[in-house]
Tab-separated table of C-alpha atoms in Angstrom:
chain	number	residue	atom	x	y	z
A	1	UNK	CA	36.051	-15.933	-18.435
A	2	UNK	CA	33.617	-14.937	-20.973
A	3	UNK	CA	32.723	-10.999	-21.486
A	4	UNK	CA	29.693	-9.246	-22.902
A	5	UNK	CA	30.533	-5.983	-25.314
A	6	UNK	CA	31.042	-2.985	-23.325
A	7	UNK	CA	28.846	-0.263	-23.925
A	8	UNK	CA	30.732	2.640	-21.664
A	9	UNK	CA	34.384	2.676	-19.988
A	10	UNK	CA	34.216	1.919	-16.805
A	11	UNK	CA	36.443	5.199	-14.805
A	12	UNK	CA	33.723	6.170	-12.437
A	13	UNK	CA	33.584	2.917	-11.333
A	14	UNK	CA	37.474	2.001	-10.693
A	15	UNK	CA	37.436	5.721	-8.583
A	16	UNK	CA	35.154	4.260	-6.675
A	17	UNK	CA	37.075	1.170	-5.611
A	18	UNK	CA	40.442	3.286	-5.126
A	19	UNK	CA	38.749	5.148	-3.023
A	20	UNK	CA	37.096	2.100	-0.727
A	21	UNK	CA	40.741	0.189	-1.290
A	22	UNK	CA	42.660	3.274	-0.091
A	23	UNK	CA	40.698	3.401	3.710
A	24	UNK	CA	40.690	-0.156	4.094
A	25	UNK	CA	44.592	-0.487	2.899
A	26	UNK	CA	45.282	1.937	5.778
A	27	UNK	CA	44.536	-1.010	8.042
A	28	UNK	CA	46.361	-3.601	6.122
A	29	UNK	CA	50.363	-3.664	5.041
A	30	UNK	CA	50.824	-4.406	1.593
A	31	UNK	CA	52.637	-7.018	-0.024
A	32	UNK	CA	53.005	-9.365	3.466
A	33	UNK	CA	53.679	-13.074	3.348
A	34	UNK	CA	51.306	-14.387	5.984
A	35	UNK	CA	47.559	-13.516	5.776
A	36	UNK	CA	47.696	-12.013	9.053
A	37	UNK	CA	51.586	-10.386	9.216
A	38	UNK	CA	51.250	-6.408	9.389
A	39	UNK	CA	47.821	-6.030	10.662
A	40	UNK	CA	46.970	-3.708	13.233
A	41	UNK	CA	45.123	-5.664	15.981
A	42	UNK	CA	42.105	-3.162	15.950
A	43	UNK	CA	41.804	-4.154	12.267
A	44	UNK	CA	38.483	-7.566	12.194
A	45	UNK	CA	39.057	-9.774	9.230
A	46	UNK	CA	37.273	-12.396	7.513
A	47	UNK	CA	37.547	-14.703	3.911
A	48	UNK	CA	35.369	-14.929	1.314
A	49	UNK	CA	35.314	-17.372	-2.018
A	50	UNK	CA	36.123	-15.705	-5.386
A	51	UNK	CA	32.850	-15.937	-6.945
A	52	UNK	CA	31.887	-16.228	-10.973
A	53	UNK	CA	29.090	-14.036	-11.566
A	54	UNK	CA	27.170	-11.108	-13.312
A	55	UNK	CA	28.537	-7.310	-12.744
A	56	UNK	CA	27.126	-4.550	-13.817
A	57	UNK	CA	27.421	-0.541	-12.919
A	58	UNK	CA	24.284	1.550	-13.714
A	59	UNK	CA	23.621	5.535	-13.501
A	60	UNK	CA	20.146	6.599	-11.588
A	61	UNK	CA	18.178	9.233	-13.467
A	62	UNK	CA	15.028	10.131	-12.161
A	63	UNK	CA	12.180	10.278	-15.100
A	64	UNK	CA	8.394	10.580	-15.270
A	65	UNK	CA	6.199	7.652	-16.957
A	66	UNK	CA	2.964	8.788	-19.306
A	67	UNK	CA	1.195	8.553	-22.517
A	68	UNK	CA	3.097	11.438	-23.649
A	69	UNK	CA	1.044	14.881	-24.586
A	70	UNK	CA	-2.319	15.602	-24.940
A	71	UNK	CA	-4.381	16.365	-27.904
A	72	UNK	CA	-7.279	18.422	-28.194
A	73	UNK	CA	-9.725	17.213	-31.147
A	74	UNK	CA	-12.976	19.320	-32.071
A	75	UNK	CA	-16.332	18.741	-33.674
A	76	UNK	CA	-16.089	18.861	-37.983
A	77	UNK	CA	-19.645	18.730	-38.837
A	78	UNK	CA	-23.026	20.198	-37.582
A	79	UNK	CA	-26.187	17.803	-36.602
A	80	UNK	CA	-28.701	17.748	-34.331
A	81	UNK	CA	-26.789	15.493	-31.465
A	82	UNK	CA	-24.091	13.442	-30.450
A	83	UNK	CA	-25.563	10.000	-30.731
A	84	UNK	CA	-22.072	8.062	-29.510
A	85	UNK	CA	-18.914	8.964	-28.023
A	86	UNK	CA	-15.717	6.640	-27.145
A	87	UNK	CA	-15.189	6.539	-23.311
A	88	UNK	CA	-11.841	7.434	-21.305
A	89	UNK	CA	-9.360	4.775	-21.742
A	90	UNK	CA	-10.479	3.693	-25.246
A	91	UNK	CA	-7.905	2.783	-28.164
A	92	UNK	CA	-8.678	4.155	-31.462
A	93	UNK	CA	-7.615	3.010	-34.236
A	94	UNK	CA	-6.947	4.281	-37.351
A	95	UNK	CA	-10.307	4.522	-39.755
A	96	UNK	CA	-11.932	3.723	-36.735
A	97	UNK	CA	-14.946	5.530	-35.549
A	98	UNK	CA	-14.194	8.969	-33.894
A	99	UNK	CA	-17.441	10.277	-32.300
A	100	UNK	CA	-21.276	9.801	-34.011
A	101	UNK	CA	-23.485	12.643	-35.101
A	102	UNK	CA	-26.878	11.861	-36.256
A	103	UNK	CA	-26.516	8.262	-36.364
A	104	UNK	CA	-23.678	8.297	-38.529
A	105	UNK	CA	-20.078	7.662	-37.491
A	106	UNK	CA	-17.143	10.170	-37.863
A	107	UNK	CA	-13.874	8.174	-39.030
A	108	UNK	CA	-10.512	9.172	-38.033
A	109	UNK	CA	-7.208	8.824	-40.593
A	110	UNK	CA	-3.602	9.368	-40.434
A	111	UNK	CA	-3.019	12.943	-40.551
A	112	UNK	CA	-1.715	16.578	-38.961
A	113	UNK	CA	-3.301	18.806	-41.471
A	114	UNK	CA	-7.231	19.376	-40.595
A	115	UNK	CA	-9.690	18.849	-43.189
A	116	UNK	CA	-10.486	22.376	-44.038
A	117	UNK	CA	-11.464	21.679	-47.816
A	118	UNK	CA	-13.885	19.686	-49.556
A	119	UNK	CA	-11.522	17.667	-51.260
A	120	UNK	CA	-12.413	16.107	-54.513
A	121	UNK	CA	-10.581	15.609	-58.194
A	122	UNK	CA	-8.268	18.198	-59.674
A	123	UNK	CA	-7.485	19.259	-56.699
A	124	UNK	CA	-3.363	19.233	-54.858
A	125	UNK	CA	-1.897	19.981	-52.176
A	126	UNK	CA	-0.575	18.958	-48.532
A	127	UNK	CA	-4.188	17.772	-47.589
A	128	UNK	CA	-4.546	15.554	-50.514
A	129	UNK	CA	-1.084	14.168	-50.154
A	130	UNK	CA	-1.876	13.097	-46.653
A	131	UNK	CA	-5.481	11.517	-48.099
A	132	UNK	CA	-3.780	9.650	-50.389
A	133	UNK	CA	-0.968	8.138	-48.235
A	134	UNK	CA	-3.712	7.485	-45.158
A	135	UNK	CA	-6.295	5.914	-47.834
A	136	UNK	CA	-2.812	3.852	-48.912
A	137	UNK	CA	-2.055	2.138	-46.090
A	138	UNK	CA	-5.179	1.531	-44.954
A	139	UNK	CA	-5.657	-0.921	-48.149
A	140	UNK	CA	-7.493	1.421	-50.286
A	141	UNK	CA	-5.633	1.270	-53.978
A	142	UNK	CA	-5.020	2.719	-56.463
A	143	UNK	CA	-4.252	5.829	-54.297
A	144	UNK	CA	-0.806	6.444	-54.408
A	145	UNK	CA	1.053	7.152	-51.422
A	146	UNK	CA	2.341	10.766	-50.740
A	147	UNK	CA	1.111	12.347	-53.796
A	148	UNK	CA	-0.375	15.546	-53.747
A	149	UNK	CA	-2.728	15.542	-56.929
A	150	UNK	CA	-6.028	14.330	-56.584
A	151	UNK	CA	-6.740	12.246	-59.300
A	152	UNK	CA	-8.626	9.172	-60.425
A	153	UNK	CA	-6.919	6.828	-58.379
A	154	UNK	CA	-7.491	8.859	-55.429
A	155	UNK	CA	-11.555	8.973	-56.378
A	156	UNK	CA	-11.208	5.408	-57.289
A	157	UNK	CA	-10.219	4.934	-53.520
A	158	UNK	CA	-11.892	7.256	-51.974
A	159	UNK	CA	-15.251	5.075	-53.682
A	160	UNK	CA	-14.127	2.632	-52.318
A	161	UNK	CA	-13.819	3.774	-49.070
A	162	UNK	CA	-16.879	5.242	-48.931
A	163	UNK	CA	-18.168	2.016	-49.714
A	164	UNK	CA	-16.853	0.121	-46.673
A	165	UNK	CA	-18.369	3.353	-44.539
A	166	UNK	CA	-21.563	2.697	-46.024
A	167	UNK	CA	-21.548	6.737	-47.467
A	168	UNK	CA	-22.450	7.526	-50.753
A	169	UNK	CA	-20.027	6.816	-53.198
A	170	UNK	CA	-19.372	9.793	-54.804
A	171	UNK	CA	-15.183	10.042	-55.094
A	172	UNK	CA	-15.460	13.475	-52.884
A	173	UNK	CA	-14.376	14.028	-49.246
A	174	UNK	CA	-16.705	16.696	-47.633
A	175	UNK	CA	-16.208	18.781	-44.656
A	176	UNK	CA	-16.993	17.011	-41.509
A	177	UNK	CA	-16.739	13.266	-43.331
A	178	UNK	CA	-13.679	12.439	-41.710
A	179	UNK	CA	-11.144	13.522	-39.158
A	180	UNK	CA	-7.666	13.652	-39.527
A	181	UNK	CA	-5.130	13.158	-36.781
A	182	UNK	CA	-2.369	11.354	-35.102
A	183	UNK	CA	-3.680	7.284	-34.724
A	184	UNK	CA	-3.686	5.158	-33.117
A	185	UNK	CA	-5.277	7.526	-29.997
A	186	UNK	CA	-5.922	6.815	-26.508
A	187	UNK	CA	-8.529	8.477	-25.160
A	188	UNK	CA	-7.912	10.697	-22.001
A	189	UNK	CA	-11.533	12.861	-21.686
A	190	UNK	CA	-14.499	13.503	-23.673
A	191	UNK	CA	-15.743	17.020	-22.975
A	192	UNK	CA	-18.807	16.489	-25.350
A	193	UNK	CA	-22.195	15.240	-24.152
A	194	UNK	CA	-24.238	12.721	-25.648
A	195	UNK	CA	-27.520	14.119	-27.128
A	196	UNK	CA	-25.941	17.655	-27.301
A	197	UNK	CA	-26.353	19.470	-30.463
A	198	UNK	CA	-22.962	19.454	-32.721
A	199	UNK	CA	-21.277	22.398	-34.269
A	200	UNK	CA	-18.297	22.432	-35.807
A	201	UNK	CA	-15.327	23.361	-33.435
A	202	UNK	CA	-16.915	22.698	-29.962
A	203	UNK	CA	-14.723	20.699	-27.863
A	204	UNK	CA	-15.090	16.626	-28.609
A	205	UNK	CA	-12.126	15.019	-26.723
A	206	UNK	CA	-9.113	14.972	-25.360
A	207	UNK	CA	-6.357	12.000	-26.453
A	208	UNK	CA	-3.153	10.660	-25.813
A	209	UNK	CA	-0.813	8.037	-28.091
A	210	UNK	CA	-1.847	4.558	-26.402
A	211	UNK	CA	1.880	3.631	-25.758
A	212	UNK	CA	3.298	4.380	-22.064
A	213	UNK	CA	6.604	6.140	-22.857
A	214	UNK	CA	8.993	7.234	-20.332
A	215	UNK	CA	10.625	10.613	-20.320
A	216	UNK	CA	14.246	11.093	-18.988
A	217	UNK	CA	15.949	14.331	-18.577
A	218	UNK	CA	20.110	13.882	-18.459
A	219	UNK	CA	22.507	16.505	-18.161
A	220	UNK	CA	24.231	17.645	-21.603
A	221	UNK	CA	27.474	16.525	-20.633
A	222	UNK	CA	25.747	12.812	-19.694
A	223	UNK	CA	24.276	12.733	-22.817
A	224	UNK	CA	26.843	10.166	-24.496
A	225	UNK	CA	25.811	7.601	-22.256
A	226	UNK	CA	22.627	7.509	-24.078
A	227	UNK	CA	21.981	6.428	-27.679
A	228	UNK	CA	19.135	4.947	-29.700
A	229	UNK	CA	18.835	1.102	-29.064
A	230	UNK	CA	20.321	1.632	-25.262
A	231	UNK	CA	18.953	-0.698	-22.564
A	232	UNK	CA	17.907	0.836	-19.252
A	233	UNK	CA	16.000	-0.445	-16.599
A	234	UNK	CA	13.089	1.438	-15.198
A	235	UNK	CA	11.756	1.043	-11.324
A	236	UNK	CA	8.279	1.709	-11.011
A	237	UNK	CA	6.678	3.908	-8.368
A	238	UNK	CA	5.959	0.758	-6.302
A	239	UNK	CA	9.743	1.313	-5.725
A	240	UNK	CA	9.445	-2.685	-6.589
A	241	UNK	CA	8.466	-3.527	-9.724
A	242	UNK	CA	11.330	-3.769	-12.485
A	243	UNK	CA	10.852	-3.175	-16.476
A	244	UNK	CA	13.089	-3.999	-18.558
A	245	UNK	CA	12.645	-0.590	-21.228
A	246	UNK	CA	14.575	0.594	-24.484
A	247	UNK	CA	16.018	4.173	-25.693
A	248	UNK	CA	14.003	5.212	-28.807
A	249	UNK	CA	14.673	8.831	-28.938
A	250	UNK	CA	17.211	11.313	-27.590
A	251	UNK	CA	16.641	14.778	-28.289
A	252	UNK	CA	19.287	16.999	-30.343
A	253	UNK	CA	17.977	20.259	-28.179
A	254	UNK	CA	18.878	21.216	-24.680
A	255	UNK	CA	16.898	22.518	-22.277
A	256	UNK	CA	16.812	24.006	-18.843
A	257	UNK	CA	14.193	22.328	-16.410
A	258	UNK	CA	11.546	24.372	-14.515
A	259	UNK	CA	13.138	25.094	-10.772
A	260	UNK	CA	10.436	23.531	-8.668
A	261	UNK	CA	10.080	20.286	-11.541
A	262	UNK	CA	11.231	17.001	-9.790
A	263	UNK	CA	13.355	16.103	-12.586
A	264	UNK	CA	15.685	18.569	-12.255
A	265	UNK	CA	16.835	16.700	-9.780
A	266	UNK	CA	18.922	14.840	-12.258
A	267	UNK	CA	21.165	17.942	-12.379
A	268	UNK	CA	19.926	20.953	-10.697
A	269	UNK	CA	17.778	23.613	-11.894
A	270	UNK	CA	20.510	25.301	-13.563
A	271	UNK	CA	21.748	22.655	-15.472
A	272	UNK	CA	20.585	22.212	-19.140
A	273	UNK	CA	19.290	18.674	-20.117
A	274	UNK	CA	18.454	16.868	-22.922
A	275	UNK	CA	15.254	14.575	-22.947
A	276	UNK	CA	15.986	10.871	-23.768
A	277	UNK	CA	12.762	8.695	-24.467
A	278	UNK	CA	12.610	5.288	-23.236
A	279	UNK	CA	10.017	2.307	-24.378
A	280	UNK	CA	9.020	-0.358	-22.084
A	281	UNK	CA	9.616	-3.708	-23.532
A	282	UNK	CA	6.486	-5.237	-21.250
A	283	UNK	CA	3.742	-2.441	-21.139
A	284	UNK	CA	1.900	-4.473	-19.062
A	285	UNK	CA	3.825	-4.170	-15.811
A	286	UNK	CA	2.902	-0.243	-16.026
A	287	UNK	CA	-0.740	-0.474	-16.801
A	288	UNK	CA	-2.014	0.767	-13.679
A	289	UNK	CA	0.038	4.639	-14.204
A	290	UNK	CA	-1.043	7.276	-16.487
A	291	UNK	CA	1.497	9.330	-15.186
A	292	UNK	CA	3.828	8.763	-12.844
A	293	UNK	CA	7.506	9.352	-11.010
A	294	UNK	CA	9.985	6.840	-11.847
A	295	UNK	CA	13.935	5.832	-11.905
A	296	UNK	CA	15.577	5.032	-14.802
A	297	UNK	CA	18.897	2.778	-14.254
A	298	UNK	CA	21.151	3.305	-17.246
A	299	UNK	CA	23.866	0.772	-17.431
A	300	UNK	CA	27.419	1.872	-18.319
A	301	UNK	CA	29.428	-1.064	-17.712
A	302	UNK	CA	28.657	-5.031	-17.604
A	303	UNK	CA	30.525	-8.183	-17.975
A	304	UNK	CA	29.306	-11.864	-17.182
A	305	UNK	CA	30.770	-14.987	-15.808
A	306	UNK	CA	33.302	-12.691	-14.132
A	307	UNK	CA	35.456	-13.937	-11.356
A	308	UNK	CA	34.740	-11.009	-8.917
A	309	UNK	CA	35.413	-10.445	-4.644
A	310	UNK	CA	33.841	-8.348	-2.197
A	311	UNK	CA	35.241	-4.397	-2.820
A	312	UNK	CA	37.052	-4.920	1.143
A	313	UNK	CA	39.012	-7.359	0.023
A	314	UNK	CA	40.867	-5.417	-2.181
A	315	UNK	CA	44.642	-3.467	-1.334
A	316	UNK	CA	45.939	-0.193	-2.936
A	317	UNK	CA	49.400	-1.197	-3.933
A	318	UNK	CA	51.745	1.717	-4.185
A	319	UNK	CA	52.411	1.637	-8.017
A	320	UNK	CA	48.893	2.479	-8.193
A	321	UNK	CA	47.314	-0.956	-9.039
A	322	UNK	CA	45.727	-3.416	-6.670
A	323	UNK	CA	45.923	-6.858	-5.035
A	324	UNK	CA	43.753	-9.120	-2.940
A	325	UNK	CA	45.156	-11.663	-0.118
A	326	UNK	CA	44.856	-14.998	-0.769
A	327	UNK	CA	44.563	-17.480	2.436
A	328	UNK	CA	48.001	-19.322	2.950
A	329	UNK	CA	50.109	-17.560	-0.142
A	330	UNK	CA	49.885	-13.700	0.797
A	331	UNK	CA	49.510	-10.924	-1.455
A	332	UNK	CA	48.535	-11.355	-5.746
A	333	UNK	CA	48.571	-8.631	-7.990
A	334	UNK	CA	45.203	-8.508	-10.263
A	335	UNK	CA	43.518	-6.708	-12.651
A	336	UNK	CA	40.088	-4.862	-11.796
A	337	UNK	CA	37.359	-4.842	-13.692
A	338	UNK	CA	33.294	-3.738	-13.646
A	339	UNK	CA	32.490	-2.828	-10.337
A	340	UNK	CA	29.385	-2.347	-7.890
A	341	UNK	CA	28.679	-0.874	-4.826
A	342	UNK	CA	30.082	-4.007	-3.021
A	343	UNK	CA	31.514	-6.482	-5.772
A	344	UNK	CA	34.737	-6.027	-8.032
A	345	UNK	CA	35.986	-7.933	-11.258
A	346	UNK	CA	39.307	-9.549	-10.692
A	347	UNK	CA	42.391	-11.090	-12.903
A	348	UNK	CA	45.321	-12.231	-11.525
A	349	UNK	CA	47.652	-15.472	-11.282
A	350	UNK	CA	46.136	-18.031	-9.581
A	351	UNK	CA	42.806	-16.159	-8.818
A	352	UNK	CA	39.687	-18.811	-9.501
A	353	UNK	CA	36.486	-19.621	-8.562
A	354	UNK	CA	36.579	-20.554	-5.221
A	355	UNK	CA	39.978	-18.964	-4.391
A	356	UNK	CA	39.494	-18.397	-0.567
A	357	UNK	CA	40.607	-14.027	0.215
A	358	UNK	CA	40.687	-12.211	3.265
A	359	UNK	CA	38.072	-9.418	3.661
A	360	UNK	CA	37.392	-6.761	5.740
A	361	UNK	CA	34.607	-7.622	8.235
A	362	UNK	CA	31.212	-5.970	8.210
């Protein structure tokens, strides 16, 4: 029997089965010779095989699926209209075109700091550093990543730049020539209308990230069964569909949840929570939600190729431990394992695949 690494000791799960073994042992005397010796006649039994399969036990949480938060962007330069604006739904990439005013387009790059500066040589600071590292990746040398002076390599880039824009080339960013902010973005609403004048600070759009992320809220003392690089497995609101996702993030901060939010169902209004983020590894299967309820199976325990029974044919021995009855040789001592609502990794001597034991009927 071959085993995959554990990720989580297994306790809740082996409660469980003492619990289920306990009632049906009531019904059953342990340790007799003959299948049927001891057995109240009230009691309905059946066999079943010992079967080699997959196990695993998983913890529901309940989550909510989205593009994450919203972003408000704003108007940078004054002109006499809008003459093009990206439509809801639209991906944005970085250096792509933001909004156009007057015929020309507005670029967006890689940033959190506005441009509130005409920016230009001799300059430093936290808005140059981000010009240079945005200009940097985007292919646009000799501007040197992360460094705060603006110097000739930045106005050697920023020529160049201005180049591929078809702008003047004069190695100096003005106000309104560019946009700075989190790419690439999704875009969520445009509150701007084409042909309407432009001033600097009116509302332009509204934007998300363009990757579906699910949020999870666990309890604080659940936390530990979550970690970076986790698998989970989320159920879409179709209460069908199955995607396969991926922890990426687990916040350090707890929280309490709003009273009346759904997810406090995960522990209660009272109970504090930290937020766990999950990726989907196939997008696609979410596509049609923006935002949406869903459950997030976290798996504590799995093993494969297991040699497993139904949970009722197990018997709480009185040492503790537990055995199964085996057509024509009586009671064998084994080992449990992972366990599911209704199956149970087994060990013991003689226990195989196949390896006929009797069960409590359904």
């Amino acid at each position: 029997m071959s085993t995959s690494r554990r990720t989580v000791l297994v306790g809740v799960s082996l409660s469980v089965v003492a619990g289920i073994a306990g009632g049906w042992a009531s019904q059953r005397t342990p340790f007799h010779t003959e299948p049927a010796a001891g057995v109240p006649q009230s009691a309905k039994l059946s066999t079943a095989a010992v079967v080699r399969t997959n196990l695993r036990t998983t913890r529901q949480y309940y989550g909510t699926i989205s593009y994450g938060p919203t972003v408000d962007l704003v108007a940078t330069t004054s002109a006499q209209a809008f003459t093009w604006l990206p439509t809801p739904g639209a991906v944005i990439p970085a250096d792509g075109t933001l909004y156009e005013a007057d015929g020309r387009a507005i670029p967006v790059l890689a940033g959190a700091r506005p441009l509130w500066r005409t920016l230009r040589r001799g300059l430093r600071g936290p808005d140059v550093s981000q010009l240079n590292t945005a200009l940097a990746r985007l292919g646009y040398h000799p501007a040197v990543s992360g460094s705060s002076q603006y110097t000739w390599r930045t106005e050697t880039a920023v020529r160049r730049w201005q180049r591929a824009h078809h702008l003047p080339r004069t190695g100096t960013v003005d106000l309104g020539q560019l946009v700075f902010a989190a790419v690439p973005l999704r875009v969520s609403a445009v509150q701007a209308n084409l042909g309407a004048p432009v001033q600097p600070g009116m509302p332009l759009l509204s934007a998300t990230s363009p990757v579906l992320l699910v949020e999870v809220p666990v309890p604080v003392d659940q936390a530990y069964l979550l970690h970076r690089g986790a698998s989970v497995t989320v159920t879409l609101p179709d209460a069908v569909t199955r995607a396969p996702g991926t922890v990426s993030a687990v916040d350090r901060v707890a929280t309490l949840p709003e009273s009346d939010a759904p997810d406090s169902r995960n522990g209660g209004p009272q109970t504090a929570v930290v937020n766990a983020t999950v990726r989907l590894e196939r997008p696609s299967l979410a596509a049609a939600y923006s935002s949406a309820p869903v459950q997030v199976a976290i798996t504590l325990d799995e093993v494969k190729d297991a040699l497993a029974v139904p949970i009722t044919a197990l018997l709480a021995r009185p040492d503790g431990g537990f055995a199964v009855t085996v057509v024509n040789r009586g009671d064998v001592a084994v080992q449990c394992g992972v366990s599911t609502d209704t199956m149970v990794q087994v060990a013991g001597a003689g226990i195989t695949a196949g390896t006929q034991v009797v069960v409590a009927a359904s």
